[in-house]
């Protein structure tokens, strides 16, 4: 077989396998995730990390139009020095974060889903004080973005089990 024929054959087999398994895109016409768009209200953010997390959740799930669900969360972060010079100066930091979340029914406040996500990132502290501070702020924003994406992925995976 020519390589182009082989690619066409593999593409055809992949498409047939997906159509036969009942695969439905999450945001497709019959996808379960469409019930989440514009319907998940988050608790009010209190810290800069909370604000970054809620902003990303809003980007992914859309602004709240008619709240059907309430997402409560607890953000925990920890900073650890990673690269330390012989003189004792830390030149790189690691930032770990965890979010415990709970999705509630906004009508009855019943817990529908609960979970925990975690991730990490780092930043360099070898520049000026301003550059280091800016890098740390950026690391916090990146971490909250990663954690929010993980939460949304889990919500999407379980969206079809949620009450309408």
JSON list of C-alpha atoms in Angstrom, two decimals:
[
{"chain": "A", "resi": 1, "resn": "UNK", "atom": "CA", "xyz": [0.00, 0.00, 0.00]},
{"chain": "A", "resi": 2, "resn": "UNK", "atom": "CA", "xyz": [1.10, 3.51, -0.63]},
{"chain": "A", "resi": 3, "resn": "UNK", "atom": "CA", "xyz": [1.51, 5.59, 2.52]},
{"chain": "A", "resi": 4, "resn": "UNK", "atom": "CA", "xyz": [-1.36, 7.90, 1.52]},
{"chain": "A", "resi": 5, "resn": "UNK", "atom": "CA", "xyz": [-3.62, 4.86, 1.03]},
{"chain": "A", "resi": 6, "resn": "UNK", "atom": "CA", "xyz": [-2.55, 3.51, 4.40]},
{"chain": "A", "resi": 7, "resn": "UNK", "atom": "CA", "xyz": [-3.35, 6.82, 6.10]},
{"chain": "A", "resi": 8, "resn": "UNK", "atom": "CA", "xyz": [-6.76, 6.96, 4.44]},
{"chain": "A", "resi": 9, "resn": "UNK", "atom": "CA", "xyz": [-7.47, 3.39, 5.51]},
{"chain": "A", "resi": 10, "resn": "UNK", "atom": "CA", "xyz": [-6.45, 4.08, 9.12]},
{"chain": "A", "resi": 11, "resn": "UNK", "atom": "CA", "xyz": [-8.53, 7.26, 9.19]},
{"chain": "A", "resi": 12, "resn": "UNK", "atom": "CA", "xyz": [-11.55, 5.37, 7.87]},
{"chain": "A", "resi": 13, "resn": "UNK", "atom": "CA", "xyz": [-11.11, 2.59, 10.46]},
{"chain": "A", "resi": 14, "resn": "UNK", "atom": "CA", "xyz": [-10.77, 5.18, 13.28]},
{"chain": "A", "resi": 15, "resn": "UNK", "atom": "CA", "xyz": [-13.90, 7.02, 12.19]},
{"chain": "A", "resi": 16, "resn": "UNK", "atom": "CA", "xyz": [-15.84, 3.76, 12.00]},
{"chain": "A", "resi": 17, "resn": "UNK", "atom": "CA", "xyz": [-14.67, 2.71, 15.46]},
{"chain": "A", "resi": 18, "resn": "UNK", "atom": "CA", "xyz": [-15.72, 6.03, 16.99]},
{"chain": "A", "resi": 19, "resn": "UNK", "atom": "CA", "xyz": [-19.13, 6.03, 15.33]},
{"chain": "A", "resi": 20, "resn": "UNK", "atom": "CA", "xyz": [-19.76, 2.44, 16.40]},
{"chain": "A", "resi": 21, "resn": "UNK", "atom": "CA", "xyz": [-18.87, 2.98, 20.05]},
{"chain": "A", "resi": 22, "resn": "UNK", "atom": "CA", "xyz": [-21.49, 5.64, 20.69]},
{"chain": "A", "resi": 23, "resn": "UNK", "atom": "CA", "xyz": [-18.96, 8.48, 21.01]},
{"chain": "A", "resi": 24, "resn": "UNK", "atom": "CA", "xyz": [-20.69, 11.82, 21.40]},
{"chain": "A", "resi": 25, "resn": "UNK", "atom": "CA", "xyz": [-18.79, 15.10, 21.69]},
{"chain": "A", "resi": 26, "resn": "UNK", "atom": "CA", "xyz": [-19.31, 16.66, 25.13]},
{"chain": "A", "resi": 27, "resn": "UNK", "atom": "CA", "xyz": [-20.57, 19.93, 23.66]},
{"chain": "A", "resi": 28, "resn": "UNK", "atom": "CA", "xyz": [-22.33, 18.30, 20.69]},
{"chain": "A", "resi": 29, "resn": "UNK", "atom": "CA", "xyz": [-26.10, 18.38, 20.21]},
{"chain": "A", "resi": 30, "resn": "UNK", "atom": "CA", "xyz": [-26.62, 15.25, 22.33]},
{"chain": "A", "resi": 31, "resn": "UNK", "atom": "CA", "xyz": [-23.59, 15.74, 24.59]},
{"chain": "A", "resi": 32, "resn": "UNK", "atom": "CA", "xyz": [-24.13, 15.84, 28.33]},
{"chain": "A", "resi": 33, "resn": "UNK", "atom": "CA", "xyz": [-21.94, 18.89, 28.88]},
{"chain": "A", "resi": 34, "resn": "UNK", "atom": "CA", "xyz": [-24.28, 21.38, 27.21]},
{"chain": "A", "resi": 35, "resn": "UNK", "atom": "CA", "xyz": [-26.30, 21.34, 30.44]},
{"chain": "A", "resi": 36, "resn": "UNK", "atom": "CA", "xyz": [-23.32, 22.90, 32.25]},
{"chain": "A", "resi": 37, "resn": "UNK", "atom": "CA", "xyz": [-22.79, 25.87, 29.95]},
{"chain": "A", "resi": 38, "resn": "UNK", "atom": "CA", "xyz": [-23.84, 29.07, 31.70]},
{"chain": "A", "resi": 39, "resn": "UNK", "atom": "CA", "xyz": [-25.37, 27.10, 34.56]},
{"chain": "A", "resi": 40, "resn": "UNK", "atom": "CA", "xyz": [-22.53, 26.67, 37.07]},
{"chain": "A", "resi": 41, "resn": "UNK", "atom": "CA", "xyz": [-22.25, 29.40, 39.69]},
{"chain": "A", "resi": 42, "resn": "UNK", "atom": "CA", "xyz": [-19.10, 29.43, 41.81]},
{"chain": "A", "resi": 43, "resn": "UNK", "atom": "CA", "xyz": [-18.63, 30.59, 45.37]},
{"chain": "A", "resi": 44, "resn": "UNK", "atom": "CA", "xyz": [-17.35, 34.16, 45.68]},
{"chain": "A", "resi": 45, "resn": "UNK", "atom": "CA", "xyz": [-13.56, 34.34, 45.32]},
{"chain": "A", "resi": 46, "resn": "UNK", "atom": "CA", "xyz": [-11.64, 35.62, 48.33]},
{"chain": "A", "resi": 47, "resn": "UNK", "atom": "CA", "xyz": [-7.97, 35.46, 47.30]},
{"chain": "A", "resi": 48, "resn": "UNK", "atom": "CA", "xyz": [-6.01, 36.19, 44.11]},
{"chain": "A", "resi": 49, "resn": "UNK", "atom": "CA", "xyz": [-5.75, 32.42, 43.53]},
{"chain": "A", "resi": 50, "resn": "UNK", "atom": "CA", "xyz": [-9.53, 32.09, 43.92]},
{"chain": "A", "resi": 51, "resn": "UNK", "atom": "CA", "xyz": [-10.07, 34.89, 41.40]},
{"chain": "A", "resi": 52, "resn": "UNK", "atom": "CA", "xyz": [-7.75, 33.22, 38.86]},
{"chain": "A", "resi": 53, "resn": "UNK", "atom": "CA", "xyz": [-9.50, 29.86, 39.35]},
{"chain": "A", "resi": 54, "resn": "UNK", "atom": "CA", "xyz": [-13.00, 31.33, 38.99]},
{"chain": "A", "resi": 55, "resn": "UNK", "atom": "CA", "xyz": [-11.97, 33.33, 35.94]},
{"chain": "A", "resi": 56, "resn": "UNK", "atom": "CA", "xyz": [-10.77, 30.21, 34.14]},
{"chain": "A", "resi": 57, "resn": "UNK", "atom": "CA", "xyz": [-13.86, 28.25, 35.18]},
{"chain": "A", "resi": 58, "resn": "UNK", "atom": "CA", "xyz": [-15.99, 31.05, 33.72]},
{"chain": "A", "resi": 59, "resn": "UNK", "atom": "CA", "xyz": [-13.97, 30.98, 30.49]},
{"chain": "A", "resi": 60, "resn": "UNK", "atom": "CA", "xyz": [-14.53, 27.26, 30.10]},
{"chain": "A", "resi": 61, "resn": "UNK", "atom": "CA", "xyz": [-18.15, 26.98, 31.31]},
{"chain": "A", "resi": 62, "resn": "UNK", "atom": "CA", "xyz": [-19.38, 30.40, 30.23]},
{"chain": "A", "resi": 63, "resn": "UNK", "atom": "CA", "xyz": [-20.76, 33.24, 32.31]},
{"chain": "A", "resi": 64, "resn": "UNK", "atom": "CA", "xyz": [-23.65, 32.27, 34.55]},
{"chain": "A", "resi": 65, "resn": "UNK", "atom": "CA", "xyz": [-26.96, 32.92, 32.84]},
{"chain": "A", "resi": 66, "resn": "UNK", "atom": "CA", "xyz": [-29.28, 30.69, 34.83]},
{"chain": "A", "resi": 67, "resn": "UNK", "atom": "CA", "xyz": [-27.64, 28.91, 37.76]},
{"chain": "A", "resi": 68, "resn": "UNK", "atom": "CA", "xyz": [-28.59, 25.27, 38.07]},
{"chain": "A", "resi": 69, "resn": "UNK", "atom": "CA", "xyz": [-25.47, 24.18, 39.95]},
{"chain": "A", "resi": 70, "resn": "UNK", "atom": "CA", "xyz": [-23.21, 25.74, 42.58]},
{"chain": "A", "resi": 71, "resn": "UNK", "atom": "CA", "xyz": [-19.52, 24.91, 42.69]},
{"chain": "A", "resi": 72, "resn": "UNK", "atom": "CA", "xyz": [-17.82, 25.34, 46.05]},
{"chain": "A", "resi": 73, "resn": "UNK", "atom": "CA", "xyz": [-14.07, 24.98, 46.32]},
{"chain": "A", "resi": 74, "resn": "UNK", "atom": "CA", "xyz": [-11.10, 25.23, 48.65]},
{"chain": "A", "resi": 75, "resn": "UNK", "atom": "CA", "xyz": [-7.72, 26.19, 47.18]},
{"chain": "A", "resi": 76, "resn": "UNK", "atom": "CA", "xyz": [-4.51, 25.15, 48.95]},
{"chain": "A", "resi": 77, "resn": "UNK", "atom": "CA", "xyz": [-1.03, 26.06, 47.73]},
{"chain": "A", "resi": 78, "resn": "UNK", "atom": "CA", "xyz": [2.48, 25.44, 48.99]},
{"chain": "A", "resi": 79, "resn": "UNK", "atom": "CA", "xyz": [5.82, 26.95, 47.94]},
{"chain": "A", "resi": 80, "resn": "UNK", "atom": "CA", "xyz": [9.04, 24.99, 48.17]},
{"chain": "A", "resi": 81, "resn": "UNK", "atom": "CA", "xyz": [12.56, 26.10, 47.29]},
{"chain": "A", "resi": 82, "resn": "UNK", "atom": "CA", "xyz": [14.00, 23.86, 44.57]},
{"chain": "A", "resi": 83, "resn": "UNK", "atom": "CA", "xyz": [17.39, 25.20, 43.53]},
{"chain": "A", "resi": 84, "resn": "UNK", "atom": "CA", "xyz": [19.64, 26.49, 46.30]},
{"chain": "A", "resi": 85, "resn": "UNK", "atom": "CA", "xyz": [23.14, 27.83, 45.67]},
{"chain": "A", "resi": 86, "resn": "UNK", "atom": "CA", "xyz": [26.10, 26.93, 47.90]},
{"chain": "A", "resi": 87, "resn": "UNK", "atom": "CA", "xyz": [25.67, 30.40, 49.46]},
{"chain": "A", "resi": 88, "resn": "UNK", "atom": "CA", "xyz": [22.11, 29.49, 50.51]},
{"chain": "A", "resi": 89, "resn": "UNK", "atom": "CA", "xyz": [20.25, 31.61, 47.94]},
{"chain": "A", "resi": 90, "resn": "UNK", "atom": "CA", "xyz": [17.16, 30.02, 46.41]},
{"chain": "A", "resi": 91, "resn": "UNK", "atom": "CA", "xyz": [17.05, 30.49, 42.64]},
{"chain": "A", "resi": 92, "resn": "UNK", "atom": "CA", "xyz": [14.01, 28.37, 41.75]},
{"chain": "A", "resi": 93, "resn": "UNK", "atom": "CA", "xyz": [10.76, 27.68, 43.52]},
{"chain": "A", "resi": 94, "resn": "UNK", "atom": "CA", "xyz": [8.10, 25.02, 43.08]},
{"chain": "A", "resi": 95, "resn": "UNK", "atom": "CA", "xyz": [4.43, 25.83, 43.61]},
{"chain": "A", "resi": 96, "resn": "UNK", "atom": "CA", "xyz": [2.06, 22.97, 44.31]},
{"chain": "A", "resi": 97, "resn": "UNK", "atom": "CA", "xyz": [-1.67, 23.41, 44.48]},
{"chain": "A", "resi": 98, "resn": "UNK", "atom": "CA", "xyz": [-4.78, 21.47, 45.27]},
{"chain": "A", "resi": 99, "resn": "UNK", "atom": "CA", "xyz": [-8.47, 22.26, 44.92]},
{"chain": "A", "resi": 100, "resn": "UNK", "atom": "CA", "xyz": [-11.16, 20.34, 46.77]},
{"chain": "A", "resi": 101, "resn": "UNK", "atom": "CA", "xyz": [-14.42, 21.00, 44.94]},
{"chain": "A", "resi": 102, "resn": "UNK", "atom": "CA", "xyz": [-18.07, 20.12, 45.39]},
{"chain": "A", "resi": 103, "resn": "UNK", "atom": "CA", "xyz": [-20.85, 20.58, 42.86]},
{"chain": "A", "resi": 104, "resn": "UNK", "atom": "CA", "xyz": [-24.21, 21.24, 44.52]},
{"chain": "A", "resi": 105, "resn": "UNK", "atom": "CA", "xyz": [-27.73, 21.29, 43.17]},
{"chain": "A", "resi": 106, "resn": "UNK", "atom": "CA", "xyz": [-28.64, 24.97, 43.49]},
{"chain": "A", "resi": 107, "resn": "UNK", "atom": "CA", "xyz": [-32.27, 24.12, 44.25]},
{"chain": "A", "resi": 108, "resn": "UNK", "atom": "CA", "xyz": [-31.79, 21.64, 47.08]},
{"chain": "A", "resi": 109, "resn": "UNK", "atom": "CA", "xyz": [-28.09, 22.20, 47.92]},
{"chain": "A", "resi": 110, "resn": "UNK", "atom": "CA", "xyz": [-27.58, 18.42, 47.62]},
{"chain": "A", "resi": 111, "resn": "UNK", "atom": "CA", "xyz": [-24.04, 17.35, 46.76]},
{"chain": "A", "resi": 112, "resn": "UNK", "atom": "CA", "xyz": [-23.97, 16.02, 43.20]},
{"chain": "A", "resi": 113, "resn": "UNK", "atom": "CA", "xyz": [-20.23, 15.60, 42.64]},
{"chain": "A", "resi": 114, "resn": "UNK", "atom": "CA", "xyz": [-17.11, 16.05, 44.73]},
{"chain": "A", "resi": 115, "resn": "UNK", "atom": "CA", "xyz": [-13.45, 15.68, 43.97]},
{"chain": "A", "resi": 116, "resn": "UNK", "atom": "CA", "xyz": [-9.92, 16.84, 44.37]},
{"chain": "A", "resi": 117, "resn": "UNK", "atom": "CA", "xyz": [-7.45, 18.01, 41.71]},
{"chain": "A", "resi": 118, "resn": "UNK", "atom": "CA", "xyz": [-3.79, 18.87, 42.09]},
{"chain": "A", "resi": 119, "resn": "UNK", "atom": "CA", "xyz": [-0.89, 20.08, 40.01]},
{"chain": "A", "resi": 120, "resn": "UNK", "atom": "CA", "xyz": [2.37, 22.00, 40.23]},
{"chain": "A", "resi": 121, "resn": "UNK", "atom": "CA", "xyz": [4.45, 24.59, 38.44]},
{"chain": "A", "resi": 122, "resn": "UNK", "atom": "CA", "xyz": [7.60, 26.57, 39.19]},
{"chain": "A", "resi": 123, "resn": "UNK", "atom": "CA", "xyz": [9.35, 29.86, 38.62]},
{"chain": "A", "resi": 124, "resn": "UNK", "atom": "CA", "xyz": [12.85, 31.26, 38.57]},
{"chain": "A", "resi": 125, "resn": "UNK", "atom": "CA", "xyz": [14.07, 33.65, 41.24]},
{"chain": "A", "resi": 126, "resn": "UNK", "atom": "CA", "xyz": [17.38, 34.53, 39.63]},
{"chain": "A", "resi": 127, "resn": "UNK", "atom": "CA", "xyz": [16.34, 37.95, 38.30]},
{"chain": "A", "resi": 128, "resn": "UNK", "atom": "CA", "xyz": [15.52, 41.22, 40.01]},
{"chain": "A", "resi": 129, "resn": "UNK", "atom": "CA", "xyz": [13.03, 41.47, 42.85]},
{"chain": "A", "resi": 130, "resn": "UNK", "atom": "CA", "xyz": [10.39, 42.80, 40.45]},
{"chain": "A", "resi": 131, "resn": "UNK", "atom": "CA", "xyz": [11.04, 40.02, 37.91]},
{"chain": "A", "resi": 132, "resn": "UNK", "atom": "CA", "xyz": [10.90, 37.36, 40.63]},
{"chain": "A", "resi": 133, "resn": "UNK", "atom": "CA", "xyz": [7.67, 38.74, 42.04]},
{"chain": "A", "resi": 134, "resn": "UNK", "atom": "CA", "xyz": [6.14, 38.88, 38.57]},
{"chain": "A", "resi": 135, "resn": "UNK", "atom": "CA", "xyz": [7.26, 35.31, 37.85]},
{"chain": "A", "resi": 136, "resn": "UNK", "atom": "CA", "xyz": [5.68, 34.13, 41.12]},
{"chain": "A", "resi": 137, "resn": "UNK", "atom": "CA", "xyz": [2.38, 35.85, 40.29]},
{"chain": "A", "resi": 138, "resn": "UNK", "atom": "CA", "xyz": [2.45, 34.25, 36.84]},
{"chain": "A", "resi": 139, "resn": "UNK", "atom": "CA", "xyz": [3.11, 30.81, 38.37]},
{"chain": "A", "resi": 140, "resn": "UNK", "atom": "CA", "xyz": [0.04, 31.21, 40.59]},
{"chain": "A", "resi": 141, "resn": "UNK", "atom": "CA", "xyz": [-2.12, 32.17, 37.59]},
{"chain": "A", "resi": 142, "resn": "UNK", "atom": "CA", "xyz": [-0.79, 29.22, 35.55]},
{"chain": "A", "resi": 143, "resn": "UNK", "atom": "CA", "xyz": [-1.43, 26.81, 38.40]},
{"chain": "A", "resi": 144, "resn": "UNK", "atom": "CA", "xyz": [-5.00, 28.00, 38.90]},
{"chain": "A", "resi": 145, "resn": "UNK", "atom": "CA", "xyz": [-5.60, 27.69, 35.16]},
{"chain": "A", "resi": 146, "resn": "UNK", "atom": "CA", "xyz": [-4.37, 24.07, 35.21]},
{"chain": "A", "resi": 147, "resn": "UNK", "atom": "CA", "xyz": [-6.49, 23.23, 38.25]},
{"chain": "A", "resi": 148, "resn": "UNK", "atom": "CA", "xyz": [-9.61, 24.84, 36.76]},
{"chain": "A", "resi": 149, "resn": "UNK", "atom": "CA", "xyz": [-9.10, 22.89, 33.52]},
{"chain": "A", "resi": 150, "resn": "UNK", "atom": "CA", "xyz": [-8.88, 19.67, 35.51]},
{"chain": "A", "resi": 151, "resn": "UNK", "atom": "CA", "xyz": [-12.09, 20.49, 37.36]},
{"chain": "A", "resi": 152, "resn": "UNK", "atom": "CA", "xyz": [-13.91, 21.24, 34.10]},
{"chain": "A", "resi": 153, "resn": "UNK", "atom": "CA", "xyz": [-12.63, 18.00, 32.56]},
{"chain": "A", "resi": 154, "resn": "UNK", "atom": "CA", "xyz": [-14.04, 16.03, 35.48]},
{"chain": "A", "resi": 155, "resn": "UNK", "atom": "CA", "xyz": [-17.34, 17.90, 35.37]},
{"chain": "A", "resi": 156, "resn": "UNK", "atom": "CA", "xyz": [-17.64, 17.24, 31.64]},
{"chain": "A", "resi": 157, "resn": "UNK", "atom": "CA", "xyz": [-16.90, 13.56, 32.12]},
{"chain": "A", "resi": 158, "resn": "UNK", "atom": "CA", "xyz": [-19.73, 13.24, 34.65]},
{"chain": "A", "resi": 159, "resn": "UNK", "atom": "CA", "xyz": [-22.14, 15.78, 33.15]},
{"chain": "A", "resi": 160, "resn": "UNK", "atom": "CA", "xyz": [-24.51, 13.18, 31.73]},
{"chain": "A", "resi": 161, "resn": "UNK", "atom": "CA", "xyz": [-25.18, 11.88, 35.28]},
{"chain": "A", "resi": 162, "resn": "UNK", "atom": "CA", "xyz": [-26.32, 15.28, 36.58]},
{"chain": "A", "resi": 163, "resn": "UNK", "atom": "CA", "xyz": [-29.97, 16.25, 37.01]},
{"chain": "A", "resi": 164, "resn": "UNK", "atom": "CA", "xyz": [-31.26, 18.57, 34.29]}
]
